[in-house]
């Protein structure tokens, strides 16, 4: 349900960074994927360290991939 809500907001161009950002840490992978996709236009607004905290071996795969997508979209290197 949350993934569909985020997808709907994206379709309406009504996504703001602070809205779906917490969803990057949600348990369902579909929610994380939808949130990362919706946040791509706002990728440059995220602190690099906040994204890198999610791109660790301890993070779930969906969270790591979402963080990596946002880092790439912001034109930032994955590692310092």
N, CA and C atoms as an extended XYZ file, in Angstrom:
240
Properties=species:S:1:pos:R:3:atomname:S:1:resname:S:1:resid:I:1 pbc="F F F"
N         0.819       -1.193        0.000 N   UNK     1
C         0.000        0.000        0.000 CA  UNK     1
C         0.870        1.268        0.000 C   UNK     1
N         1.923        1.292        0.830 N   UNK     2
C         2.784        2.484        0.886 CA  UNK     2
C         3.541        2.669       -0.423 C   UNK     2
N         3.984        1.571       -1.015 N   UNK     3
C         4.698        1.675       -2.293 CA  UNK     3
C         3.787        2.279       -3.356 C   UNK     3
N         2.537        1.861       -3.376 N   UNK     4
C         1.581        2.407       -4.347 CA  UNK     4
C         1.306        3.887       -4.073 C   UNK     4
N         1.258        4.267       -2.800 N   UNK     5
C         1.033        5.673       -2.459 CA  UNK     5
C         2.188        6.539       -2.951 C   UNK     5
N         3.409        6.061       -2.751 N   UNK     6
C         4.578        6.817       -3.206 CA  UNK     6
C         4.592        6.900       -4.732 C   UNK     6
N         4.256        5.804       -5.384 N   UNK     7
C         4.198        5.802       -6.848 CA  UNK     7
C         3.150        6.794       -7.342 C   UNK     7
N         2.019        6.868       -6.652 N   UNK     8
C         0.980        7.829       -7.011 CA  UNK     8
C         1.445        9.268       -6.849 C   UNK     8
N         2.135        9.550       -5.749 N   UNK     9
C         2.674       10.900       -5.544 CA  UNK     9
C         3.675       11.254       -6.641 C   UNK     9
N         4.483       10.287       -7.006 N   UNK    10
C         5.461       10.510       -8.072 CA  UNK    10
C         4.765       10.823       -9.388 C   UNK    10
N         3.707       10.097       -9.679 N   UNK    11
C         2.963       10.317      -10.924 CA  UNK    11
C         2.342       11.709      -10.947 C   UNK    11
N         1.969       12.202       -9.780 N   UNK    12
C         1.375       13.536       -9.680 CA  UNK    12
C         2.419       14.641       -9.542 C   UNK    12
N         3.698       14.255       -9.543 N   UNK    13
C         4.800       15.199       -9.335 CA  UNK    13
C         4.606       15.955       -8.016 C   UNK    13
N         4.223       15.212       -6.985 N   UNK    14
C         3.950       15.809       -5.685 CA  UNK    14
C         4.906       15.301       -4.603 C   UNK    14
N         6.069       14.818       -5.002 N   UNK    15
C         7.029       14.277       -4.040 CA  UNK    15
C         7.923       15.389       -3.530 C   UNK    15
N         8.072       15.444       -2.226 N   UNK    16
C         9.013       16.352       -1.585 CA  UNK    16
C        10.009       15.479       -0.845 C   UNK    16
N        11.222       15.921       -0.747 N   UNK    17
C        12.284       15.100       -0.149 CA  UNK    17
C        11.914       14.580        1.230 C   UNK    17
N        11.381       15.408        2.069 N   UNK    18
C        11.102       15.000        3.454 CA  UNK    18
C         9.956       13.994        3.564 C   UNK    18
N         9.137       13.873        2.545 N   UNK    19
C         8.024       12.928        2.581 CA  UNK    19
C         8.468       11.476        2.567 C   UNK    19
N         8.963       10.987        1.427 N   UNK    20
C         9.324        9.572        1.340 CA  UNK    20
C        10.703        9.212        1.893 C   UNK    20
N        11.518       10.171        2.296 N   UNK    21
C        12.871        9.848        2.773 CA  UNK    21
C        12.875        8.798        3.882 C   UNK    21
N        12.020        8.886        4.887 N   UNK    22
C        12.036        7.843        5.930 CA  UNK    22
C        11.668        6.455        5.410 C   UNK    22
N        11.000        6.404        4.272 N   UNK    23
C        10.601        5.119        3.718 CA  UNK    23
C        11.790        4.322        3.175 C   UNK    23
N        12.941        4.958        3.018 N   UNK    24
C        14.139        4.227        2.587 CA  UNK    24
C        14.570        3.204        3.624 C   UNK    24
N        14.110        3.357        4.849 N   UNK    25
C        14.476        2.435        5.925 CA  UNK    25
C        13.356        1.453        6.266 C   UNK    25
N        12.301        1.436        5.491 N   UNK    26
C        11.166        0.536        5.768 CA  UNK    26
C        11.535       -0.915        5.481 C   UNK    26
N        10.898       -1.846        6.178 N   UNK    27
C        11.182       -3.272        5.926 CA  UNK    27
C        10.798       -3.779        4.533 C   UNK    27
N         9.638       -3.434        3.989 N   UNK    28
C         9.308       -3.999        2.668 CA  UNK    28
C        10.192       -3.419        1.556 C   UNK    28
N        10.822       -4.291        0.801 N   UNK    29
C        11.707       -3.851       -0.283 CA  UNK    29
C        10.974       -3.031       -1.335 C   UNK    29
N         9.717       -3.366       -1.597 N   UNK    30
C         8.943       -2.619       -2.604 CA  UNK    30
C         8.779       -1.162       -2.187 C   UNK    30
N         8.625       -0.919       -0.911 N   UNK    31
C         8.485        0.454       -0.408 CA  UNK    31
C         9.806        1.192       -0.584 C   UNK    31
N        10.905        0.536       -0.258 N   UNK    32
C        12.227        1.158       -0.403 CA  UNK    32
C        12.494        1.501       -1.864 C   UNK    32
N        12.193        0.562       -2.765 N   UNK    33
C        12.410        0.817       -4.197 CA  UNK    33
C        11.566        1.990       -4.691 C   UNK    33
N        10.303        2.029       -4.297 N   UNK    34
C         9.416        3.123       -4.733 CA  UNK    34
C         9.899        4.457       -4.178 C   UNK    34
N        10.332        4.466       -2.923 N   UNK    35
C        10.822        5.706       -2.313 CA  UNK    35
C        12.083        6.189       -3.019 C   UNK    35
N        13.013        5.293       -3.277 N   UNK    36
C        14.256        5.692       -3.951 CA  UNK    36
C        13.965        6.248       -5.337 C   UNK    36
N        13.084        5.592       -6.066 N   UNK    37
C        12.710        6.050       -7.406 CA  UNK    37
C        12.083        7.444       -7.336 C   UNK    37
N        11.199        7.646       -6.379 N   UNK    38
C        10.518        8.939       -6.250 CA  UNK    38
C        11.466       10.049       -5.823 C   UNK    38
N        12.516        9.688       -5.091 N   UNK    39
C        13.442       10.695       -4.570 CA  UNK    39
C        14.584       11.045       -5.521 C   UNK    39
N        14.695       10.355       -6.637 N   UNK    40
C        15.787       10.628       -7.570 CA  UNK    40
C        15.916       12.104       -7.961 C   UNK    40
N        14.813       12.821       -8.243 N   UNK    41
C        14.968       14.241       -8.595 CA  UNK    41
C        15.499       15.100       -7.436 C   UNK    41
N        15.434       14.580       -6.220 N   UNK    42
C        15.881       15.329       -5.038 CA  UNK    42
C        17.204       14.796       -4.499 C   UNK    42
N        17.867       13.950       -5.261 N   UNK    43
C        19.066       13.267       -4.775 CA  UNK    43
C        20.131       14.230       -4.265 C   UNK    43
N        20.301       15.342       -4.914 N   UNK    44
C        21.320       16.310       -4.508 CA  UNK    44
C        21.037       17.000       -3.192 C   UNK    44
N        19.829       16.873       -2.686 N   UNK    45
C        19.461       17.525       -1.431 CA  UNK    45
C        19.824       16.693       -0.198 C   UNK    45
N        20.186       15.424       -0.395 N   UNK    46
C        20.495       14.560        0.731 CA  UNK    46
C        21.947       14.731        1.157 C   UNK    46
N        22.189       14.737        2.464 N   UNK    47
C        23.582       14.732        2.918 CA  UNK    47
C        24.256       13.421        2.492 C   UNK    47
N        25.455       13.517        1.989 N   UNK    48
C        26.185       12.347        1.520 CA  UNK    48
C        26.313       11.317        2.633 C   UNK    48
N        26.619       11.750        3.824 N   UNK    49
C        26.796       10.811        4.940 CA  UNK    49
C        25.511       10.061        5.258 C   UNK    49
N        24.377       10.717        5.144 N   UNK    50
C        23.087       10.052        5.407 CA  UNK    50
C        22.887        8.910        4.421 C   UNK    50
N        23.232        9.142        3.168 N   UNK    51
C        23.103        8.092        2.160 CA  UNK    51
C        24.141        6.998        2.366 C   UNK    51
N        25.355        7.374        2.691 N   UNK    52
C        26.410        6.370        2.890 CA  UNK    52
C        26.132        5.487        4.105 C   UNK    52
N        25.427        6.012        5.098 N   UNK    53
C        25.044        5.188        6.249 CA  UNK    53
C        24.135        4.039        5.817 C   UNK    53
N        23.443        4.218        4.720 N   UNK    54
C        22.537        3.190        4.212 CA  UNK    54
C        23.218        2.280        3.194 C   UNK    54
N        24.397        2.662        2.773 N   UNK    55
C        25.155        1.879        1.791 CA  UNK    55
C        26.286        1.131        2.497 C   UNK    55
N        25.913        0.281        3.427 N   UNK    56
C        26.891       -0.507        4.178 CA  UNK    56
C        26.542       -1.987        4.049 C   UNK    56
N        27.498       -2.854        4.286 N   UNK    57
C        27.213       -4.292        4.214 CA  UNK    57
C        26.125       -4.746        5.199 C   UNK    57
N        25.942       -4.019        6.282 N   UNK    58
C        24.927       -4.384        7.266 CA  UNK    58
C        23.508       -4.016        6.824 C   UNK    58
N        23.404       -3.109        5.874 N   UNK    59
C        22.091       -2.677        5.387 CA  UNK    59
C        21.481       -3.750        4.491 C   UNK    59
N        20.171       -3.780        4.479 N   UNK    60
C        19.487       -4.698        3.558 CA  UNK    60
C        19.779       -4.287        2.122 C   UNK    60
N        19.710       -5.262        1.230 N   UNK    61
C        20.066       -5.017       -0.171 CA  UNK    61
C        19.248       -3.882       -0.784 C   UNK    61
N        17.955       -3.859       -0.567 N   UNK    62
C        17.104       -2.814       -1.160 CA  UNK    62
C        17.528       -1.427       -0.672 C   UNK    62
N        17.897       -1.315        0.584 N   UNK    63
C        18.327       -0.030        1.147 CA  UNK    63
C        19.655        0.382        0.514 C   UNK    63
N        20.591       -0.568        0.412 N   UNK    64
C        21.893       -0.269       -0.213 CA  UNK    64
C        21.723        0.191       -1.655 C   UNK    64
N        20.923       -0.532       -2.410 N   UNK    65
C        20.717       -0.186       -3.817 CA  UNK    65
C        20.048        1.181       -3.940 C   UNK    65
N        19.070        1.454       -3.107 N   UNK    66
C        18.406        2.758       -3.131 CA  UNK    66
C        19.371        3.890       -2.834 C   UNK    66
N        20.215        3.692       -1.823 N   UNK    67
C        21.202        4.719       -1.477 CA  UNK    67
C        22.199        4.910       -2.610 C   UNK    67
N        22.625        3.812       -3.222 N   UNK    68
C        23.565        3.906       -4.340 CA  UNK    68
C        22.951        4.643       -5.527 C   UNK    68
N        21.691        4.382       -5.801 N   UNK    69
C        21.009        5.085       -6.902 CA  UNK    69
C        20.961        6.580       -6.638 C   UNK    69
N        20.653        6.946       -5.401 N   UNK    70
C        20.575        8.368       -5.059 CA  UNK    70
C        21.951        9.017       -5.106 C   UNK    70
N        22.972        8.318       -4.646 N   UNK    71
C        24.326        8.866       -4.724 CA  UNK    71
C        24.733        9.102       -6.179 C   UNK    71
N        24.450        8.137       -7.048 N   UNK    72
C        24.782        8.296       -8.474 CA  UNK    72
C        23.992        9.440       -9.101 C   UNK    72
N        22.712        9.533       -8.769 N   UNK    73
C        21.872       10.594       -9.333 CA  UNK    73
C        22.357       11.977       -8.907 C   UNK    73
N        22.943       12.044       -7.729 N   UNK    74
C        23.454       13.331       -7.233 CA  UNK    74
C        24.850       13.619       -7.767 C   UNK    74
N        25.411       12.644       -8.518 N   UNK    75
C        26.756       12.845       -9.065 CA  UNK    75
C        27.822       12.743       -8.018 C   UNK    75
N        27.535       11.984       -6.959 N   UNK    76
C        28.505       11.841       -5.866 CA  UNK    76
C        29.111       10.441       -5.922 C   UNK    76
N        30.380       10.354       -5.599 N   UNK    77
C        31.002        9.023       -5.583 CA  UNK    77
C        30.416        8.169       -4.473 C   UNK    77
N        30.390        6.887       -4.725 N   UNK    78
C        29.840        5.958       -3.743 CA  UNK    78
C        30.703        5.921       -2.492 C   UNK    78
N        32.010        5.945       -2.649 N   UNK    79
C        32.916        5.924       -1.510 CA  UNK    79
C        33.790        7.151       -1.565 C   UNK    79
N        34.237        7.601       -0.377 N   UNK    80
C        35.085        8.798       -0.348 CA  UNK    80
C        36.519        8.507       -0.671 C   UNK    80
